[in-house]
Amino acid sequence: GWGTGTSKSSYYKELRQEPYTPYKPYPAVPGKYGGPHASSGSKYGTPEYYLEQAEKDLKDGYYSNAESNFKYAGKLDTEAYKRIGNAAMEKKDFYYAEKYYAKAGMAGAELYTKLGDAALAGGDFSAAGKFYDKAGTPNDEAYRKIWEGTLAKGMWADAEKYGVLAGVPSGDVAKTIGEAALARGDLVTAEKYYTKAGLLDVDFYLAAAEAKVEKDQFPEAEAYLKKAAVSYTHLRAHETVLDLVCRLLL
């Protein structure tokens, strides 16, 4: 059973996480399968009917339905695919736009740069980065915007990748991500990137402990304080060795 009040169509809709797609009939044959008789005067099943449905689908973002209705109308051609791609672009459905532009025979660096620019303007930094990568043409300015956008959104892996592509030194990338993660309270990520930057020290552990105390997470705060104590001991031991070497050299 599908459960009370649950139909197969809505169940599959949830699985796909796509907008509900209303039933679209196959091209009607006059006098069969409920299709209109030639004398009825109805537009149902005619090319005009399917073109009207395609227009509605484009407006509502039902791209697959639009494709089917253009096909039923006998108008599924390069121009139809471009129109579906344009509709997807207007709704910021960039991956659908890519799909239908490709069906229209559009490809190459120019298309992917266009998609990247649109995704970047729409704040979809992950999509923008992927499209620029596909374009294969380095764009330092765009990569820097993606680096800044992904950093602001806490998309750490993308931030690391596009920070380096933007020409930011890897050490600075790691330090900046570590600081941003620490500010967000993402201490696991912060520790990871502070380690990469070579900045994992007493100050970091004390800041992490303070962040945990503010959230009343006292066992975690204690753990960071213990790490701070160990780090401080190591630092003092290191300084003692340096002092000894300096005295020997004098």
PDB file of C-alpha atoms in Angstrom:
ATOM      1  CA  GLY A   1       0.000   0.000   0.000  1.00  0.00           C
ATOM      2  CA  TRP A   2       0.970   3.598  -0.542  1.00  0.00           C
ATOM      3  CA  GLY A   3      -0.406   4.835   2.747  1.00  0.00           C
ATOM      4  CA  THR A   4      -3.461   6.905   3.466  1.00  0.00           C
ATOM      5  CA  GLY A   5      -3.858   9.763   1.060  1.00  0.00           C
ATOM      6  CA  THR A   6      -0.646   8.946  -0.792  1.00  0.00           C
ATOM      7  CA  SER A   7      -0.728   8.217  -4.518  1.00  0.00           C
ATOM      8  CA  LYS A   8       1.988   6.606  -6.594  1.00  0.00           C
ATOM      9  CA  SER A   9       2.561   9.872  -8.449  1.00  0.00           C
ATOM     10  CA  SER A  10       3.103  11.904  -5.259  1.00  0.00           C
ATOM     11  CA  TYR A  11       5.266   9.110  -3.817  1.00  0.00           C
ATOM     12  CA  TYR A  12       7.568   9.131  -6.846  1.00  0.00           C
ATOM     13  CA  LYS A  13       7.505  12.923  -6.859  1.00  0.00           C
ATOM     14  CA  GLU A  14       8.999  12.895  -3.344  1.00  0.00           C
ATOM     15  CA  LEU A  15      11.662  10.398  -4.389  1.00  0.00           C
ATOM     16  CA  ARG A  16      12.672  12.528  -7.372  1.00  0.00           C
ATOM     17  CA  GLN A  17      12.215  15.796  -5.490  1.00  0.00           C
ATOM     18  CA  GLU A  18      10.831  17.300  -8.661  1.00  0.00           C
ATOM     19  CA  PRO A  19       7.793  19.546  -9.121  1.00  0.00           C
ATOM     20  CA  TYR A  20       4.558  17.648  -9.638  1.00  0.00           C
ATOM     21  CA  THR A  21       4.114  16.862 -13.313  1.00  0.00           C
ATOM     22  CA  PRO A  22       0.473  16.680 -14.385  1.00  0.00           C
ATOM     23  CA  TYR A  23      -0.600  13.893 -16.683  1.00  0.00           C
ATOM     24  CA  LYS A  24      -0.036  14.643 -20.336  1.00  0.00           C
ATOM     25  CA  PRO A  25      -1.977  12.478 -22.816  1.00  0.00           C
ATOM     26  CA  TYR A  26      -0.385  10.943 -25.848  1.00  0.00           C
ATOM     27  CA  PRO A  27      -1.445  12.394 -29.191  1.00  0.00           C
ATOM     28  CA  ALA A  28      -5.089  11.576 -29.560  1.00  0.00           C
ATOM     29  CA  VAL A  29      -6.385   9.538 -32.436  1.00  0.00           C
ATOM     30  CA  PRO A  30      -9.828  10.788 -33.522  1.00  0.00           C
ATOM     31  CA  GLY A  31     -12.483   8.482 -32.185  1.00  0.00           C
ATOM     32  CA  LYS A  32     -10.047   6.372 -30.068  1.00  0.00           C
ATOM     33  CA  TYR A  33      -8.800   6.467 -26.470  1.00  0.00           C
ATOM     34  CA  GLY A  34     -11.023   9.405 -25.613  1.00  0.00           C
ATOM     35  CA  GLY A  35      -9.686  11.543 -28.437  1.00  0.00           C
ATOM     36  CA  PRO A  36     -11.978  14.009 -30.168  1.00  0.00           C
ATOM     37  CA  HIS A  37     -13.956  13.090 -33.209  1.00  0.00           C
ATOM     38  CA  ALA A  38     -13.118  15.007 -36.350  1.00  0.00           C
ATOM     39  CA  SER A  39     -16.472  16.726 -36.176  1.00  0.00           C
ATOM     40  CA  SER A  40     -16.211  17.778 -32.529  1.00  0.00           C
ATOM     41  CA  GLY A  41     -14.348  21.018 -33.245  1.00  0.00           C
ATOM     42  CA  SER A  42     -12.159  20.530 -30.156  1.00  0.00           C
ATOM     43  CA  LYS A  43      -8.424  21.403 -30.245  1.00  0.00           C
ATOM     44  CA  TYR A  44      -7.616  18.470 -27.954  1.00  0.00           C
ATOM     45  CA  GLY A  45      -4.977  16.273 -29.559  1.00  0.00           C
ATOM     46  CA  THR A  46      -4.115  18.798 -32.249  1.00  0.00           C
ATOM     47  CA  PRO A  47      -0.681  20.415 -32.727  1.00  0.00           C
ATOM     48  CA  GLU A  48      -2.139  23.698 -31.480  1.00  0.00           C
ATOM     49  CA  TYR A  49      -3.263  22.017 -28.259  1.00  0.00           C
ATOM     50  CA  TYR A  50       0.177  20.570 -27.557  1.00  0.00           C
ATOM     51  CA  LEU A  51       1.908  23.848 -28.357  1.00  0.00           C
ATOM     52  CA  GLU A  52      -0.353  25.589 -25.841  1.00  0.00           C
ATOM     53  CA  GLN A  53       0.526  22.934 -23.259  1.00  0.00           C
ATOM     54  CA  ALA A  54       4.223  23.347 -24.019  1.00  0.00           C
ATOM     55  CA  GLU A  55       3.962  27.095 -23.401  1.00  0.00           C
ATOM     56  CA  LYS A  56       2.316  26.466 -20.033  1.00  0.00           C
ATOM     57  CA  ASP A  57       4.991  23.937 -19.149  1.00  0.00           C
ATOM     58  CA  LEU A  58       7.771  26.393 -19.973  1.00  0.00           C
ATOM     59  CA  LYS A  59       6.126  28.995 -17.752  1.00  0.00           C
ATOM     60  CA  ASP A  60       5.730  26.535 -14.862  1.00  0.00           C
ATOM     61  CA  GLY A  61       9.176  24.983 -15.191  1.00  0.00           C
ATOM     62  CA  TYR A  62       8.026  21.528 -16.320  1.00  0.00           C
ATOM     63  CA  TYR A  63      10.842  21.078 -18.806  1.00  0.00           C
ATOM     64  CA  SER A  64      10.359  17.383 -19.595  1.00  0.00           C
ATOM     65  CA  ASN A  65       6.663  17.961 -20.200  1.00  0.00           C
ATOM     66  CA  ALA A  66       7.457  20.860 -22.497  1.00  0.00           C
ATOM     67  CA  GLU A  67       9.813  18.619 -24.446  1.00  0.00           C
ATOM     68  CA  SER A  68       7.090  15.956 -24.790  1.00  0.00           C
ATOM     69  CA  ASN A  69       4.460  18.448 -25.908  1.00  0.00           C
ATOM     70  CA  PHE A  70       6.747  19.986 -28.503  1.00  0.00           C
ATOM     71  CA  LYS A  71       7.303  16.442 -29.745  1.00  0.00           C
ATOM     72  CA  TYR A  72       3.558  15.707 -29.913  1.00  0.00           C
ATOM     73  CA  ALA A  73       3.053  18.947 -31.806  1.00  0.00           C
ATOM     74  CA  GLY A  74       5.736  17.940 -34.297  1.00  0.00           C
ATOM     75  CA  LYS A  75       7.850  20.939 -33.291  1.00  0.00           C
ATOM     76  CA  LEU A  76      10.644  19.340 -31.292  1.00  0.00           C
ATOM     77  CA  ASP A  77      13.639  20.860 -33.024  1.00  0.00           C
ATOM     78  CA  THR A  78      16.749  22.871 -32.201  1.00  0.00           C
ATOM     79  CA  GLU A  79      14.713  26.000 -31.591  1.00  0.00           C
ATOM     80  CA  ALA A  80      12.429  24.165 -29.146  1.00  0.00           C
ATOM     81  CA  TYR A  81      15.416  22.873 -27.182  1.00  0.00           C
ATOM     82  CA  LYS A  82      16.854  26.392 -27.061  1.00  0.00           C
ATOM     83  CA  ARG A  83      13.548  27.719 -25.753  1.00  0.00           C
ATOM     84  CA  ILE A  84      13.481  25.107 -23.001  1.00  0.00           C
ATOM     85  CA  GLY A  85      17.092  25.958 -22.150  1.00  0.00           C
ATOM     86  CA  ASN A  86      16.253  29.657 -22.028  1.00  0.00           C
ATOM     87  CA  ALA A  87      13.258  28.999 -19.766  1.00  0.00           C
ATOM     88  CA  ALA A  88      15.446  26.989 -17.406  1.00  0.00           C
ATOM     89  CA  MET A  89      18.055  29.743 -17.416  1.00  0.00           C
ATOM     90  CA  GLU A  90      15.440  32.357 -16.499  1.00  0.00           C
ATOM     91  CA  LYS A  91      14.355  30.233 -13.536  1.00  0.00           C
ATOM     92  CA  LYS A  92      17.999  29.668 -12.514  1.00  0.00           C
ATOM     93  CA  ASP A  93      17.684  25.932 -13.136  1.00  0.00           C
ATOM     94  CA  PHE A  94      21.198  25.879 -14.517  1.00  0.00           C
ATOM     95  CA  TYR A  95      21.664  22.134 -14.870  1.00  0.00           C
ATOM     96  CA  TYR A  96      18.424  21.838 -16.852  1.00  0.00           C
ATOM     97  CA  ALA A  97      19.617  24.742 -18.962  1.00  0.00           C
ATOM     98  CA  GLU A  98      22.844  22.881 -19.643  1.00  0.00           C
ATOM     99  CA  LYS A  99      20.908  19.726 -20.550  1.00  0.00           C
ATOM    100  CA  TYR A 100      18.624  21.387 -23.096  1.00  0.00           C
ATOM    101  CA  TYR A 101      21.256  23.667 -24.579  1.00  0.00           C
ATOM    102  CA  ALA A 102      23.316  20.519 -25.177  1.00  0.00           C
ATOM    103  CA  LYS A 103      20.309  18.929 -26.945  1.00  0.00           C
ATOM    104  CA  ALA A 104      20.160  22.063 -29.092  1.00  0.00           C
ATOM    105  CA  GLY A 105      23.738  21.373 -30.141  1.00  0.00           C
ATOM    106  CA  MET A 106      25.179  24.185 -28.058  1.00  0.00           C
ATOM    107  CA  ALA A 107      28.441  23.332 -26.310  1.00  0.00           C
ATOM    108  CA  GLY A 108      31.962  24.541 -25.746  1.00  0.00           C
ATOM    109  CA  ALA A 109      33.702  27.189 -23.694  1.00  0.00           C
ATOM    110  CA  GLU A 110      31.319  29.980 -24.704  1.00  0.00           C
ATOM    111  CA  LEU A 111      28.244  28.116 -23.431  1.00  0.00           C
ATOM    112  CA  TYR A 112      29.847  27.044 -20.162  1.00  0.00           C
ATOM    113  CA  THR A 113      31.164  30.541 -19.532  1.00  0.00           C
ATOM    114  CA  LYS A 114      27.645  31.874 -20.100  1.00  0.00           C
ATOM    115  CA  LEU A 115      26.226  29.314 -17.667  1.00  0.00           C
ATOM    116  CA  GLY A 116      28.987  30.079 -15.172  1.00  0.00           C
ATOM    117  CA  ASP A 117      28.279  33.809 -15.349  1.00  0.00           C
ATOM    118  CA  ALA A 118      24.556  33.217 -14.829  1.00  0.00           C
ATOM    119  CA  ALA A 119      25.096  30.833 -11.917  1.00  0.00           C
ATOM    120  CA  LEU A 120      27.544  33.256 -10.315  1.00  0.00           C
ATOM    121  CA  ALA A 121      25.100  36.143 -10.665  1.00  0.00           C
ATOM    122  CA  GLY A 122      22.414  33.935  -9.129  1.00  0.00           C
ATOM    123  CA  GLY A 123      24.582  33.071  -6.128  1.00  0.00           C
ATOM    124  CA  ASP A 124      24.897  29.397  -7.045  1.00  0.00           C
ATOM    125  CA  PHE A 125      28.645  29.300  -6.458  1.00  0.00           C
ATOM    126  CA  SER A 126      29.037  25.530  -6.669  1.00  0.00           C
ATOM    127  CA  ALA A 127      27.323  25.392 -10.078  1.00  0.00           C
ATOM    128  CA  ALA A 128      29.294  28.431 -11.266  1.00  0.00           C
ATOM    129  CA  GLY A 129      32.571  26.769 -10.374  1.00  0.00           C
ATOM    130  CA  LYS A 130      31.648  23.555 -12.183  1.00  0.00           C
ATOM    131  CA  PHE A 131      30.631  25.428 -15.323  1.00  0.00           C
ATOM    132  CA  TYR A 132      33.818  27.509 -15.350  1.00  0.00           C
ATOM    133  CA  ASP A 133      35.803  24.297 -14.903  1.00  0.00           C
ATOM    134  CA  LYS A 134      34.024  22.820 -17.932  1.00  0.00           C
ATOM    135  CA  ALA A 135      34.730  25.973 -19.924  1.00  0.00           C
ATOM    136  CA  GLY A 136      38.426  25.246 -19.463  1.00  0.00           C
ATOM    137  CA  THR A 137      39.324  28.922 -19.579  1.00  0.00           C
ATOM    138  CA  PRO A 138      40.919  30.290 -16.381  1.00  0.00           C
ATOM    139  CA  ASN A 139      38.992  33.233 -14.955  1.00  0.00           C
ATOM    140  CA  ASP A 140      40.759  34.627 -11.903  1.00  0.00           C
ATOM    141  CA  GLU A 141      38.102  37.260 -11.209  1.00  0.00           C
ATOM    142  CA  ALA A 142      35.268  34.718 -11.307  1.00  0.00           C
ATOM    143  CA  TYR A 143      37.229  32.233  -9.216  1.00  0.00           C
ATOM    144  CA  ARG A 144      37.873  34.919  -6.598  1.00  0.00           C
ATOM    145  CA  LYS A 145      34.143  35.678  -6.400  1.00  0.00           C
ATOM    146  CA  ILE A 146      33.415  31.957  -6.020  1.00  0.00           C
ATOM    147  CA  TRP A 147      36.118  31.721  -3.337  1.00  0.00           C
ATOM    148  CA  GLU A 148      34.544  34.602  -1.412  1.00  0.00           C
ATOM    149  CA  GLY A 149      30.994  33.284  -1.904  1.00  0.00           C
ATOM    150  CA  THR A 150      31.722  29.718  -0.844  1.00  0.00           C
ATOM    151  CA  LEU A 151      33.715  31.002   2.129  1.00  0.00           C
ATOM    152  CA  ALA A 152      30.769  33.139   3.260  1.00  0.00           C
ATOM    153  CA  LYS A 153      28.423  30.139   2.935  1.00  0.00           C
ATOM    154  CA  GLY A 154      30.706  27.737   4.779  1.00  0.00           C
ATOM    155  CA  MET A 155      31.315  25.568   1.714  1.00  0.00           C
ATOM    156  CA  TRP A 156      34.823  24.734   2.882  1.00  0.00           C
ATOM    157  CA  ALA A 157      35.959  22.232   0.242  1.00  0.00           C
ATOM    158  CA  ASP A 158      34.838  24.506  -2.600  1.00  0.00           C
ATOM    159  CA  ALA A 159      36.379  27.500  -0.854  1.00  0.00           C
ATOM    160  CA  GLU A 160      39.713  25.714  -0.619  1.00  0.00           C
ATOM    161  CA  LYS A 161      39.618  24.653  -4.277  1.00  0.00           C
ATOM    162  CA  TYR A 162      38.609  28.011  -5.738  1.00  0.00           C
ATOM    163  CA  GLY A 163      40.785  30.032  -3.393  1.00  0.00           C
ATOM    164  CA  VAL A 164      43.823  28.264  -4.832  1.00  0.00           C
ATOM    165  CA  LEU A 165      42.469  28.633  -8.396  1.00  0.00           C
ATOM    166  CA  ALA A 166      41.997  32.356  -7.731  1.00  0.00           C
ATOM    167  CA  GLY A 167      45.704  32.615  -7.011  1.00  0.00           C
ATOM    168  CA  VAL A 168      45.499  32.921  -3.226  1.00  0.00           C
ATOM    169  CA  PRO A 169      48.546  31.250  -1.583  1.00  0.00           C
ATOM    170  CA  SER A 170      47.552  27.872  -0.135  1.00  0.00           C
ATOM    171  CA  GLY A 171      48.709  28.854   3.336  1.00  0.00           C
ATOM    172  CA  ASP A 172      46.512  31.961   3.274  1.00  0.00           C
ATOM    173  CA  VAL A 173      43.588  29.902   1.982  1.00  0.00           C
ATOM    174  CA  ALA A 174      43.926  27.447   4.876  1.00  0.00           C
ATOM    175  CA  LYS A 175      44.315  30.252   7.437  1.00  0.00           C
ATOM    176  CA  THR A 176      41.277  32.154   6.122  1.00  0.00           C
ATOM    177  CA  ILE A 177      39.080  29.046   6.065  1.00  0.00           C
ATOM    178  CA  GLY A 178      40.245  28.121   9.564  1.00  0.00           C
ATOM    179  CA  GLU A 179      39.362  31.578  10.883  1.00  0.00           C
ATOM    180  CA  ALA A 180      35.969  31.549   9.127  1.00  0.00           C
ATOM    181  CA  ALA A 181      35.163  28.076  10.468  1.00  0.00           C
ATOM    182  CA  LEU A 182      36.206  29.095  13.989  1.00  0.00           C
ATOM    183  CA  ALA A 183      33.946  32.155  13.776  1.00  0.00           C
ATOM    184  CA  ARG A 184      31.059  29.866  12.788  1.00  0.00           C
ATOM    185  CA  GLY A 185      31.790  27.484  15.640  1.00  0.00           C
ATOM    186  CA  ASP A 186      32.800  24.693  13.271  1.00  0.00           C
ATOM    187  CA  LEU A 187      35.769  23.655  15.384  1.00  0.00           C
ATOM    188  CA  VAL A 188      36.480  20.388  13.579  1.00  0.00           C
ATOM    189  CA  THR A 189      36.942  22.225  10.279  1.00  0.00           C
ATOM    190  CA  ALA A 190      38.795  25.051  11.990  1.00  0.00           C
ATOM    191  CA  GLU A 191      41.281  22.637  13.553  1.00  0.00           C
ATOM    192  CA  LYS A 192      41.772  20.901  10.211  1.00  0.00           C
ATOM    193  CA  TYR A 193      42.637  24.114   8.368  1.00  0.00           C
ATOM    194  CA  TYR A 194      44.666  25.635  11.195  1.00  0.00           C
ATOM    195  CA  THR A 195      46.736  22.447  11.026  1.00  0.00           C
ATOM    196  CA  LYS A 196      47.162  22.879   7.270  1.00  0.00           C
ATOM    197  CA  ALA A 197      48.234  26.482   7.831  1.00  0.00           C
ATOM    198  CA  GLY A 198      50.660  25.467  10.577  1.00  0.00           C
ATOM    199  CA  LEU A 199      48.821  27.658  13.097  1.00  0.00           C
ATOM    200  CA  LEU A 200      47.499  25.084  15.527  1.00  0.00           C
ATOM    201  CA  ASP A 201      48.695  26.552  18.818  1.00  0.00           C
ATOM    202  CA  VAL A 202      47.682  27.509  22.337  1.00  0.00           C
ATOM    203  CA  ASP A 203      45.623  30.469  21.130  1.00  0.00           C
ATOM    204  CA  PHE A 204      43.520  28.249  18.885  1.00  0.00           C
ATOM    205  CA  TYR A 205      42.748  25.743  21.638  1.00  0.00           C
ATOM    206  CA  LEU A 206      41.858  28.523  24.072  1.00  0.00           C
ATOM    207  CA  ALA A 207      39.539  30.102  21.490  1.00  0.00           C
ATOM    208  CA  ALA A 208      37.953  26.717  20.836  1.00  0.00           C
ATOM    209  CA  ALA A 209      37.478  26.114  24.567  1.00  0.00           C
ATOM    210  CA  GLU A 210      35.864  29.526  24.938  1.00  0.00           C
ATOM    211  CA  ALA A 211      33.479  28.782  22.089  1.00  0.00           C
ATOM    212  CA  LYS A 212      32.421  25.546  23.797  1.00  0.00           C
ATOM    213  CA  VAL A 213      31.919  27.296  27.137  1.00  0.00           C
ATOM    214  CA  GLU A 214      29.614  29.823  25.461  1.00  0.00           C
ATOM    215  CA  LYS A 215      27.462  26.889  24.348  1.00  0.00           C
ATOM    216  CA  ASP A 216      27.591  25.269  27.838  1.00  0.00           C
ATOM    217  CA  GLN A 217      29.475  22.338  26.347  1.00  0.00           C
ATOM    218  CA  PHE A 218      31.828  21.993  29.267  1.00  0.00           C
ATOM    219  CA  PRO A 219      33.305  18.488  28.636  1.00  0.00           C
ATOM    220  CA  GLU A 220      34.343  19.597  25.122  1.00  0.00           C
ATOM    221  CA  ALA A 221      35.744  22.839  26.534  1.00  0.00           C
ATOM    222  CA  GLU A 222      37.792  20.849  29.046  1.00  0.00           C
ATOM    223  CA  ALA A 223      39.179  18.681  26.234  1.00  0.00           C
ATOM    224  CA  TYR A 224      40.373  21.771  24.347  1.00  0.00           C
ATOM    225  CA  LEU A 225      41.903  23.213  27.520  1.00  0.00           C
ATOM    226  CA  LYS A 226      43.864  19.996  27.979  1.00  0.00           C
ATOM    227  CA  LYS A 227      45.111  20.292  24.398  1.00  0.00           C
ATOM    228  CA  ALA A 228      46.086  23.878  25.134  1.00  0.00           C
ATOM    229  CA  ALA A 229      48.100  22.771  28.148  1.00  0.00           C
ATOM    230  CA  VAL A 230      49.935  20.121  26.119  1.00  0.00           C
ATOM    231  CA  SER A 231      50.592  22.598  23.347  1.00  0.00           C
ATOM    232  CA  TYR A 232      51.925  25.123  25.841  1.00  0.00           C
ATOM    233  CA  THR A 233      54.239  22.494  27.358  1.00  0.00           C
ATOM    234  CA  HIS A 234      55.612  21.653  23.933  1.00  0.00           C
ATOM    235  CA  LEU A 235      56.102  25.322  23.175  1.00  0.00           C
ATOM    236  CA  ARG A 236      58.044  25.874  26.422  1.00  0.00           C
ATOM    237  CA  ALA A 237      60.195  22.809  25.745  1.00  0.00           C
ATOM    238  CA  HIS A 238      60.939  24.116  22.254  1.00  0.00           C
ATOM    239  CA  GLU A 239      61.865  27.528  23.608  1.00  0.00           C
ATOM    240  CA  THR A 240      64.147  25.915  26.215  1.00  0.00           C
ATOM    241  CA  VAL A 241      66.040  24.051  23.504  1.00  0.00           C
ATOM    242  CA  LEU A 242      66.414  27.244  21.483  1.00  0.00           C
ATOM    243  CA  ASP A 243      67.687  29.119  24.521  1.00  0.00           C
ATOM    244  CA  LEU A 244      70.237  26.373  25.134  1.00  0.00           C
ATOM    245  CA  VAL A 245      71.452  26.481  21.535  1.00  0.00           C
ATOM    246  CA  CYS A 246      71.733  30.262  21.689  1.00  0.00           C
ATOM    247  CA  ARG A 247      73.813  30.083  24.861  1.00  0.00           C
ATOM    248  CA  LEU A 248      76.137  27.478  23.315  1.00  0.00           C
ATOM    249  CA  LEU A 249      76.676  29.698  20.295  1.00  0.00           C
ATOM    250  CA  LEU A 250      77.581  32.746  22.381  1.00  0.00           C
TER     251      LEU A 250
END
